[in-house]
Short mmCIF file of C-alpha atoms and ligand atoms in Angstrom, two decimals:
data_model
loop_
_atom_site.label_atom_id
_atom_site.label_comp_id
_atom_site.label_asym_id
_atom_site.label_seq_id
_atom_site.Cartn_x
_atom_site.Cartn_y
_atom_site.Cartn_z
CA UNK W 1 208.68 66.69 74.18
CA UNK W 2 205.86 66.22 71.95
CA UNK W 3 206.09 66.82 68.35
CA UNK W 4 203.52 69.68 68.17
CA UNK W 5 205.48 71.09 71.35
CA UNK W 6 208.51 71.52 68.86
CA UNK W 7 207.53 74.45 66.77
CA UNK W 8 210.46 76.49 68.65
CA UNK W 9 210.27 80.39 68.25
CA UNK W 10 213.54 80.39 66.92
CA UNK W 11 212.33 79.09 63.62
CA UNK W 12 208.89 80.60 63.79
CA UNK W 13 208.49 83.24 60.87
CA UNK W 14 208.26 86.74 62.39
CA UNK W 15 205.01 87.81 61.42
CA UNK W 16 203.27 84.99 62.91
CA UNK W 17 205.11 85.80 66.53
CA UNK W 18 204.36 89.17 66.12
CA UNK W 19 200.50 88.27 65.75
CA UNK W 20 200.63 85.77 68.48
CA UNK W 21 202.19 88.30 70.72
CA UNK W 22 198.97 90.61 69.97
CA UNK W 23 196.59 87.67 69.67
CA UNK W 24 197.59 86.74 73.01
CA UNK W 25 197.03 90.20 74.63
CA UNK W 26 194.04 91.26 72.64
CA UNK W 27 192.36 87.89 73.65
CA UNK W 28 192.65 88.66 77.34
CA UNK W 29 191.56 92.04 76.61
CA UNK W 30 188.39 90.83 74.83
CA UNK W 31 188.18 88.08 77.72
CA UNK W 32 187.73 90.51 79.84
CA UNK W 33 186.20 93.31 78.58
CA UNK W 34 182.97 91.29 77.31
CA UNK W 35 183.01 89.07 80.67
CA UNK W 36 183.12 91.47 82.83
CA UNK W 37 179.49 92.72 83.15
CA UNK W 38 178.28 88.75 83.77
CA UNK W 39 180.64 88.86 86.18
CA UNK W 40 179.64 87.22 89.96
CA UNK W 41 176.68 86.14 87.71
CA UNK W 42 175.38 82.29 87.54
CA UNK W 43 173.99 82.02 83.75
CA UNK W 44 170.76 80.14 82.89
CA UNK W 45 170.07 78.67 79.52
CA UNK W 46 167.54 82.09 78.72
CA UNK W 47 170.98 83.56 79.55
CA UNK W 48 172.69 81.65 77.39
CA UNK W 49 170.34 82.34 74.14
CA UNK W 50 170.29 86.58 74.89
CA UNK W 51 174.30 86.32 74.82
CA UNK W 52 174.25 84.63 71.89
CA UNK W 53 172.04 87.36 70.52
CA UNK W 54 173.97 89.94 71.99
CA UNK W 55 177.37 88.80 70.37
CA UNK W 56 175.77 88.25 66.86
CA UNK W 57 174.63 92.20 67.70
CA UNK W 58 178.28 93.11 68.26
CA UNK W 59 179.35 91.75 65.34
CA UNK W 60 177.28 93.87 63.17
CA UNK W 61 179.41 96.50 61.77
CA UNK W 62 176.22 98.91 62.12
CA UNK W 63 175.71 98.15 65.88
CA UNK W 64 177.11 101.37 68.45
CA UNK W 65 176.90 100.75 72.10
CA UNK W 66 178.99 102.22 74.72
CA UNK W 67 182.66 100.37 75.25
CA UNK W 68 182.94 97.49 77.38
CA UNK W 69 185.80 98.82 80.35
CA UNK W 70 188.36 96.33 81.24
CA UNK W 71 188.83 95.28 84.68
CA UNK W 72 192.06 94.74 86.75
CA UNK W 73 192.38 91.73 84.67
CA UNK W 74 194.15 93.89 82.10
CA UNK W 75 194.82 96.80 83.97
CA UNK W 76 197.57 94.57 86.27
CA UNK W 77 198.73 92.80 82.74
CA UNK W 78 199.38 96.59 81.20
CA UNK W 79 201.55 96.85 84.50
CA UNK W 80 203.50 92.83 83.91
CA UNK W 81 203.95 94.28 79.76
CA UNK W 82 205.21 97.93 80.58
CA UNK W 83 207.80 96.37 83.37
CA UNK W 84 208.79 93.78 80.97
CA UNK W 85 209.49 96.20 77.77
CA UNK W 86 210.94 98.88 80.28
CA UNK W 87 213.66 97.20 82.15
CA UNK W 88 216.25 94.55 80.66
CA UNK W 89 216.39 93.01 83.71
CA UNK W 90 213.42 92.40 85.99
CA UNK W 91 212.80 95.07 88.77
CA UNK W 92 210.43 93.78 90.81
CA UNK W 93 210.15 97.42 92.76
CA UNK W 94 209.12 98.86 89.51
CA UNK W 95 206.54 96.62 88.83
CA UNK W 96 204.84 96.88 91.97
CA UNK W 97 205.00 100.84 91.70
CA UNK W 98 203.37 100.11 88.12
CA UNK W 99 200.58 97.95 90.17
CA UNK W 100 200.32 100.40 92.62
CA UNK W 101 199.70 103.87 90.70
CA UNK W 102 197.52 101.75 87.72
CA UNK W 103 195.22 101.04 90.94
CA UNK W 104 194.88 104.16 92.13
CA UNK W 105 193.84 105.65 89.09
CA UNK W 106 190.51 106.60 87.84
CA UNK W 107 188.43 105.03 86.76
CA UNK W 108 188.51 101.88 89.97
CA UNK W 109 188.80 99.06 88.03
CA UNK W 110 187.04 96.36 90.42
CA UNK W 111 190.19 94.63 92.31
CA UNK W 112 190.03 91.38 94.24
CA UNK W 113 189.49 92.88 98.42
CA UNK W 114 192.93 91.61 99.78
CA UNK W 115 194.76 93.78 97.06
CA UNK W 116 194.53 97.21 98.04
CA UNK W 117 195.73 96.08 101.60
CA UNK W 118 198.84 95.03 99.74
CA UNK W 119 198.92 98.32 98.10
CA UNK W 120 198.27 100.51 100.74
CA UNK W 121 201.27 98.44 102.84
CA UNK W 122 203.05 98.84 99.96
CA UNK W 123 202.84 102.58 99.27
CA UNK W 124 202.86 103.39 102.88
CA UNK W 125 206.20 101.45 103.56
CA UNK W 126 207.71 102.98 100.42
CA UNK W 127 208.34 99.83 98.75
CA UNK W 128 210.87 98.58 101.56
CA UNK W 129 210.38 94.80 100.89
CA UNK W 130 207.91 94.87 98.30
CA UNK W 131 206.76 91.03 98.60
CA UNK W 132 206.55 91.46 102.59
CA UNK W 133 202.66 92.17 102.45
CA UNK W 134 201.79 89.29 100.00
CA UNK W 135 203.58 87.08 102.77
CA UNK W 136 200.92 89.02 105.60
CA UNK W 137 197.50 88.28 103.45
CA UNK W 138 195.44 85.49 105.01
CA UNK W 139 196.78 85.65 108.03
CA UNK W 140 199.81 84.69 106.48
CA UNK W 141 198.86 81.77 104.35
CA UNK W 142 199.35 84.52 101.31
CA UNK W 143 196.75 84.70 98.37
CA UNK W 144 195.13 81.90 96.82
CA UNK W 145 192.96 84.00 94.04
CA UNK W 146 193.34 83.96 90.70
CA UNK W 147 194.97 87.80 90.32
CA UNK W 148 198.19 86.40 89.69
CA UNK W 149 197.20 84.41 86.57
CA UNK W 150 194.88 86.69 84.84
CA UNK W 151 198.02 89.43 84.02
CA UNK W 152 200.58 86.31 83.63
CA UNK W 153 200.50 86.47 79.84
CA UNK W 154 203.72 89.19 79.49
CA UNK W 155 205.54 87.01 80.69
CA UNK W 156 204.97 83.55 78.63
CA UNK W 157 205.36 85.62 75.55
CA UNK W 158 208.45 88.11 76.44
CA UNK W 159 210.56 84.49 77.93
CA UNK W 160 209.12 82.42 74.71
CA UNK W 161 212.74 81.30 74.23
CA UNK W 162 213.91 80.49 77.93
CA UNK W 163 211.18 78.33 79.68
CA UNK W 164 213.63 78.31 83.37
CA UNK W 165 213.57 82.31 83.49
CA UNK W 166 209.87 82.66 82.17
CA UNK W 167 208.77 80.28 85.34
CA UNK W 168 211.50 82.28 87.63
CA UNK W 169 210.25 85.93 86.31
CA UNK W 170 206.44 84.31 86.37
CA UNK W 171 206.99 83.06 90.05
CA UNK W 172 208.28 86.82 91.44
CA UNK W 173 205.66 88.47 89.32
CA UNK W 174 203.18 86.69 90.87
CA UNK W 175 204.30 87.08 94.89
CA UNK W 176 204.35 90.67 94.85
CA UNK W 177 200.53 89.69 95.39
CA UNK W 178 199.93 86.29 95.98
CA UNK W 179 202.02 83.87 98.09
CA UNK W 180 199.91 80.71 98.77
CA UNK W 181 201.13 77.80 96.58
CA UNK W 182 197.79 77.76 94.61
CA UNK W 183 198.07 81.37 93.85
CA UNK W 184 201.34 80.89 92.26
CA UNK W 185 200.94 77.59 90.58
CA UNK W 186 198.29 78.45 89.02
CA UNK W 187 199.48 81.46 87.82
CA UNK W 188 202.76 79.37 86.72
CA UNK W 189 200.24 77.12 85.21
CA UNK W 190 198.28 79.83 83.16
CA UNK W 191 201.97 81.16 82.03
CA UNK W 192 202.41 77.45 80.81
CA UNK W 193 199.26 77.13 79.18
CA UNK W 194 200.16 80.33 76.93
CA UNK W 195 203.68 79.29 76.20
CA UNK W 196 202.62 75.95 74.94
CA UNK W 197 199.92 77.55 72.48
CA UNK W 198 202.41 80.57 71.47
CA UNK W 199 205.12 77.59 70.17
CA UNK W 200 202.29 75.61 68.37
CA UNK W 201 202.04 76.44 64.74
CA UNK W 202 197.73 77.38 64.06
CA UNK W 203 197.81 75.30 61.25
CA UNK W 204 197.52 72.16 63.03
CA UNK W 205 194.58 71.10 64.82
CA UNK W 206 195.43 70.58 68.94
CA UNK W 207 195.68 67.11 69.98
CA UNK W 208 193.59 68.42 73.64
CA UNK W 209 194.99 65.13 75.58
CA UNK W 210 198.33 65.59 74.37
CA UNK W 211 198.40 69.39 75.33
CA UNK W 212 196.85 68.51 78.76
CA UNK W 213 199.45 65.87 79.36
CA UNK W 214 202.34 68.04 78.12
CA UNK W 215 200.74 70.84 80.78
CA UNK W 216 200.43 68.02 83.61
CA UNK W 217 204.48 67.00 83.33
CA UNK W 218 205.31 70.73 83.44
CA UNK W 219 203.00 71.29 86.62
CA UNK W 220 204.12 68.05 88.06
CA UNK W 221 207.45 69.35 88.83
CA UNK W 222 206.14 72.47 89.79
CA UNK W 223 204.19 71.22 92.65
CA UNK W 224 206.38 68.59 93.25
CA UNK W 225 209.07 71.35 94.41
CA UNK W 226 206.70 73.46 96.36
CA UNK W 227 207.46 73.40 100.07
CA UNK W 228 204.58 71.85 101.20
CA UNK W 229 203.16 69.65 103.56
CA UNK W 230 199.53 69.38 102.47
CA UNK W 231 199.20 66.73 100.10
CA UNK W 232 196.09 68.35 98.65
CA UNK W 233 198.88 71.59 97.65
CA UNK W 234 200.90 68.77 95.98
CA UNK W 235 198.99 67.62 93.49
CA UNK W 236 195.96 70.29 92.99
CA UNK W 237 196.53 71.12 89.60
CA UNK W 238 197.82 67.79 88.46
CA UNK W 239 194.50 66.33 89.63
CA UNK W 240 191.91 69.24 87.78
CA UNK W 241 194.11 68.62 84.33
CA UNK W 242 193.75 64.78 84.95
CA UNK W 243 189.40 65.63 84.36
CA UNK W 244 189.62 67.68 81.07
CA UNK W 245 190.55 65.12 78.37
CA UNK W 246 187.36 63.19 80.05
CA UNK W 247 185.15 65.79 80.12
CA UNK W 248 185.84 66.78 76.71
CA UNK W 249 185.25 63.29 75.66
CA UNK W 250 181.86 63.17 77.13
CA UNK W 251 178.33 64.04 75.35
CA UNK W 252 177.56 67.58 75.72
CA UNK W 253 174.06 68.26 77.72
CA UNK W 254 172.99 70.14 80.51
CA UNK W 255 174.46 67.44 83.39
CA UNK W 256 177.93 67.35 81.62
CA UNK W 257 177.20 71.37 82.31
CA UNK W 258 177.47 70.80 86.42
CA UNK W 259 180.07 67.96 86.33
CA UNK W 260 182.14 70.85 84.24
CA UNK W 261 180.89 73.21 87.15
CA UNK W 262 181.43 70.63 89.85
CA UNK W 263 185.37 69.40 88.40
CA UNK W 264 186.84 72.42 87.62
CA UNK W 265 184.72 75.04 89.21
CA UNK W 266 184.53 78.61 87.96
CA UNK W 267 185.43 80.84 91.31
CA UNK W 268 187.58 83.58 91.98
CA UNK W 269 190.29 80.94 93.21
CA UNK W 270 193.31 80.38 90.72
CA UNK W 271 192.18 76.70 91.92
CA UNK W 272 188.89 77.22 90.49
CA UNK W 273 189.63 78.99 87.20
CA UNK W 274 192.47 78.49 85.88
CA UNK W 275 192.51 74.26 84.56
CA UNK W 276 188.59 75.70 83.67
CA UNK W 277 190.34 78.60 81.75
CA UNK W 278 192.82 75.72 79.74
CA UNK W 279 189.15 73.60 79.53
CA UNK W 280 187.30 76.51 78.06
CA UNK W 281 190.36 76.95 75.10
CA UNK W 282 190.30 73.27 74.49
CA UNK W 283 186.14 72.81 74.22
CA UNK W 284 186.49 75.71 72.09
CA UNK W 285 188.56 74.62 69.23
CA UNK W 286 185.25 72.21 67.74
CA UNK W 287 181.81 73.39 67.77
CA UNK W 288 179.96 73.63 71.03
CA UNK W 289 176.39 73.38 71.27
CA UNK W 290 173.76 76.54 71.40
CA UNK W 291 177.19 78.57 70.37
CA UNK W 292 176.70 79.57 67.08
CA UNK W 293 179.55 81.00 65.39
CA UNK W 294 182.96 79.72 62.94
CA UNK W 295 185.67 81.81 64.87
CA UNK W 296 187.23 80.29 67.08
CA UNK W 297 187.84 83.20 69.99
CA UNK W 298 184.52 84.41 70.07
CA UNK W 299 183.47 80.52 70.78
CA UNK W 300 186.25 80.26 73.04
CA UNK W 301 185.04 84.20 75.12
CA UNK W 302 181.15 82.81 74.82
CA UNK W 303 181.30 79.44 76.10
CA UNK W 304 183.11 80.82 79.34
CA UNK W 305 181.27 83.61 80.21
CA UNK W 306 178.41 81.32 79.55
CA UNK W 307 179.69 79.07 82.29
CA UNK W 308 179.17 82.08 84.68
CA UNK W 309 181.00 83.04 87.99
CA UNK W 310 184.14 84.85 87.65
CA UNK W 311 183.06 85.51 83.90
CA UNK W 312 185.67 88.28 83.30
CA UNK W 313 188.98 86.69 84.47
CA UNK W 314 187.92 83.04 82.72
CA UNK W 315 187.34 84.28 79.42
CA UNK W 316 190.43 86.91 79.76
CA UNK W 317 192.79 83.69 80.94
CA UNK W 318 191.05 81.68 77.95
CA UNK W 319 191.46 84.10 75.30
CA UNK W 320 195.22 84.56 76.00
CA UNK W 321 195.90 81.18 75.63
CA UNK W 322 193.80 81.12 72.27
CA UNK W 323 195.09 84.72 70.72
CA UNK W 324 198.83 83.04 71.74
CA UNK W 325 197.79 79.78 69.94
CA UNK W 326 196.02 81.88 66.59
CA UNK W 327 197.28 85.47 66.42
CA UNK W 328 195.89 88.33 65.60
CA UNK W 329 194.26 87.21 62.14
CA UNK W 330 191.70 85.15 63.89
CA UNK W 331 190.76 88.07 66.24
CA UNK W 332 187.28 89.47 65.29
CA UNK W 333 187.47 92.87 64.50
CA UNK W 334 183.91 93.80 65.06
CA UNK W 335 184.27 91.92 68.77
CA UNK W 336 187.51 93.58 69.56
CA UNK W 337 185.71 97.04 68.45
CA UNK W 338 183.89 97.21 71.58
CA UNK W 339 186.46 96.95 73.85
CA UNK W 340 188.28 99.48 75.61
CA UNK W 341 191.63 100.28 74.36
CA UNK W 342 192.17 98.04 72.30
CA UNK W 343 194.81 100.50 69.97
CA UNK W 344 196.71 100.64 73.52
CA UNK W 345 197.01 96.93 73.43
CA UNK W 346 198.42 96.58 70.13
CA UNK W 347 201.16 98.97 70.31
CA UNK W 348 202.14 97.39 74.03
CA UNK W 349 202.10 93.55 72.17
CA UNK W 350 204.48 95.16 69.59
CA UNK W 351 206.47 96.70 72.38
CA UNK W 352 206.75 93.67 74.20
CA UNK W 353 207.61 91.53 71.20
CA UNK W 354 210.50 94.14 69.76
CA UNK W 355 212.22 93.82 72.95
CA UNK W 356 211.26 90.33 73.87
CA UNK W 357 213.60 89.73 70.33
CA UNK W 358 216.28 91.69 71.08
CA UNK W 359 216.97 90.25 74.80
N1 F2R P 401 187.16 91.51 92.54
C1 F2R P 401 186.64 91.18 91.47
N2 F2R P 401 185.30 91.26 91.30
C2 F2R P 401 184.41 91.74 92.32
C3 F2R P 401 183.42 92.68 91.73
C4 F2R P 401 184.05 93.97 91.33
C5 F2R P 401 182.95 94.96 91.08
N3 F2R P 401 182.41 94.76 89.78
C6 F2R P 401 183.52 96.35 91.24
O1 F2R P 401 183.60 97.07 90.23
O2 F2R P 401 183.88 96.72 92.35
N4 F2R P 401 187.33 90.69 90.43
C7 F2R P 401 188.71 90.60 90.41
O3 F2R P 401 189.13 89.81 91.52
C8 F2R P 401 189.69 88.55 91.08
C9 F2R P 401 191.14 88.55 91.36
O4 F2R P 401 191.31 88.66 92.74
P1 F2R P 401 192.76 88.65 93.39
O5 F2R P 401 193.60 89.65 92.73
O6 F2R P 401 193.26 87.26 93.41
O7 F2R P 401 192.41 89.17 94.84
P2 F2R P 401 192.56 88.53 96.31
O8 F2R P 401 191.81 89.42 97.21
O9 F2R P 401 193.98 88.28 96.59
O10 F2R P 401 191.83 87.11 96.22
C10 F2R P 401 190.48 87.03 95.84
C11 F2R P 401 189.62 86.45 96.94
O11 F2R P 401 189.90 85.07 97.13
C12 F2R P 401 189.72 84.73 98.50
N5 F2R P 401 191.01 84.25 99.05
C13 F2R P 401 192.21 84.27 98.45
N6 F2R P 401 193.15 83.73 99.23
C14 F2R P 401 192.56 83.34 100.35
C15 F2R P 401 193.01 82.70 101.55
N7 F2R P 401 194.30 82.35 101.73
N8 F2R P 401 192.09 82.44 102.51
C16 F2R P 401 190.79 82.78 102.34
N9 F2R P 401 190.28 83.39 101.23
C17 F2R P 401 191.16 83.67 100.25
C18 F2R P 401 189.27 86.01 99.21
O12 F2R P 401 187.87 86.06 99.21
C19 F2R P 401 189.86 87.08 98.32
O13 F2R P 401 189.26 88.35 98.43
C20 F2R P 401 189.36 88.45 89.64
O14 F2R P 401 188.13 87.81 89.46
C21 F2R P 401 189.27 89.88 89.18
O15 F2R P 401 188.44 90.02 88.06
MG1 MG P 402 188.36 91.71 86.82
MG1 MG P 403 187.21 88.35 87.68
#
């Protein structure tokens, strides 16, 4: 293990994990509260100047607009925090009734189009074998989008101290939705990603290669394990990590813009999102060009929504890994103020974390 990698939770001072626990979930909350209306959308650089506008207008204590709703992105992570802090040992039946009734709710929160098939199957078989219609999606090749990483966070922060169990937990709470091997590596890799920054202490700069090569031995034996024959399954997110600590070496203009686009893509696939989520956390932590502003989340939130596409999950996969790496001091209030229920989050962070320390 690295050095940086060593900052074990164990010896971490208790007010710092507590505000990493909320960091973590406010910062997906803010991810995808404020990327959720550019979501689907591709951003040009006019685009790029009226978000900058509109964020310095948020941050005015003075400015009222209506709030910005979260999506399922946080409405399936409430679900992975309330199963965690409810039962001492996981019950995957109860988290997919959580999933279940938080999607039927009102108001719809905008889910990916396989899901409510999985829901419906669910609720109509009365939860027989609750991971028996993730297995059906695709014509049985299971679920390749990114749903299964964008409410991963719970679970990197309530198994901070047992890295087998948090991949084991991670891997089931994933397949009640999505069974293809990208759908649940890169959800294993977006747990990763916010376990690594929860155990680093904020007062150290990040050493970017060293964290991406720390995250590529992790997902090495991830993929190496996964049953399957497709060499491209293998070593998909091996290969995407292998392109960050290049691409943030490279001079920052409008072509290194595509190649980002091109390398690590910014879809609705966990494929396509989730080593650009990691990217967009990395980039973040110096300054980026035509993003004006000191703190660090709201650079991290802007520069991926500003890379368009699926805006909303990015930034909410992004600003977990940042809130886990900075805590809740560096969250902006005036940001986070815009955001719907926000309070909500807090006191399910300090849920989490009271029982995440007594288990
Ligand atoms: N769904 C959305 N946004 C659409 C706009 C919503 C609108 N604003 C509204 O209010 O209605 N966003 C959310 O969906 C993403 C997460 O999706 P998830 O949970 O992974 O869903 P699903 O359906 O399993 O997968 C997404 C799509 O990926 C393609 N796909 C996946 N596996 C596939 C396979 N094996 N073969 C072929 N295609 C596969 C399909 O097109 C799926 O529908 C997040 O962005 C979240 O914000
Ligand atoms: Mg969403
Ligand atoms: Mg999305």
């Amino acid at each position: 293990m690295y050095l940086s990698f060593r900052l074990l939770s164990s010896k971490m001072d208790k007010h710092l994990l507590q505000g990493k626990f909320r960091g973590c979930l406010l910062g997906s909350l803010m991810g995808d509260c404020l990327g959720g209306p550019y979501e689907g959308e591709t951003v040009s650089s006019g685009d790029k100047i009226i978000i900058q506008r509109y964020f310095d207008k948020m941050e005015k204590p003075d400015f009222a607009s209506p709030f910005k709703k979260y999506t399922d992105d946080t409405a399936m992570m409430k679900s992975v925090a309330q199963f965690l802090t409810d039962k001492p040992d996981p019950d995957y039946n109860y988290l997919s009734k959580l999933f279940v009734d938080e999607f039927f709710k009102e108001p719809r929160r905008g889910y990916g189009q396989g899901i409510v098939t999985i829901f419906q199957k669910l609720r109509n078989s009365k939860y027989e074998d609750i991971f028996k219609p993730a297995k059906e999606q695709f014509n049985g090749s299971g679920s390749y989008g990114n749903g299964g990483a964008m409410r991963i966070a719970p679970v990197a922060l309530y198994y901070h101290n047992d890295y087998n169990n948090m991949l084991n937990v991670a891997r089931h709470v994933t397949k009640v939705t999505h069974n293809h091997p990208l759908g649940v590596n890169g959800a294993l890799l977006q747990c990763i990603a916010v376990h690594q920054a929860l155990l680093m202490d904020p007062k150290n700069s990040i050493n970017p290669k060293e964290f991406c090569n720390e995250l590529i031995k992790k997902i090495k034996i991830i993929e190496e394990e996964s049953e399957e024959e497709d060499h491209h399954f293998i070593t998909a997110y091996q290969e995407k990590l292998n392109r960050i600590p290049f691409l943030l070496n490279s001079k920052y203009d409008d072509e290194l813009e595509d190649e980002i686009l091109y390398s690590l893509g910014n879809g609705i696939e966990a494929y396509e999102s989730v080593p650009t989520a990691i990217f967009c956390f990395l980039k973040a932590q110096g300054d980026i060009p035509r993003i004006e502003t000191s703190n660090i989340l709201r650079r991290t939130l802007q520069y991926a929504i500003t890379l368009g596409g699926d805006t909303d999950t990015i930034a909410c996969m992004a600003g977990a890994i940042t809130g886990a790496f900075l805590g809740e001091d560096q969250i902006n209030k005036q940001l986070l103020s815009h955001c719907e229920k926000a309070d909500d989050i807090v006191v399910l962070a300090d849920a989490l974390y009271k029982k995440a320390l007594k288990s």
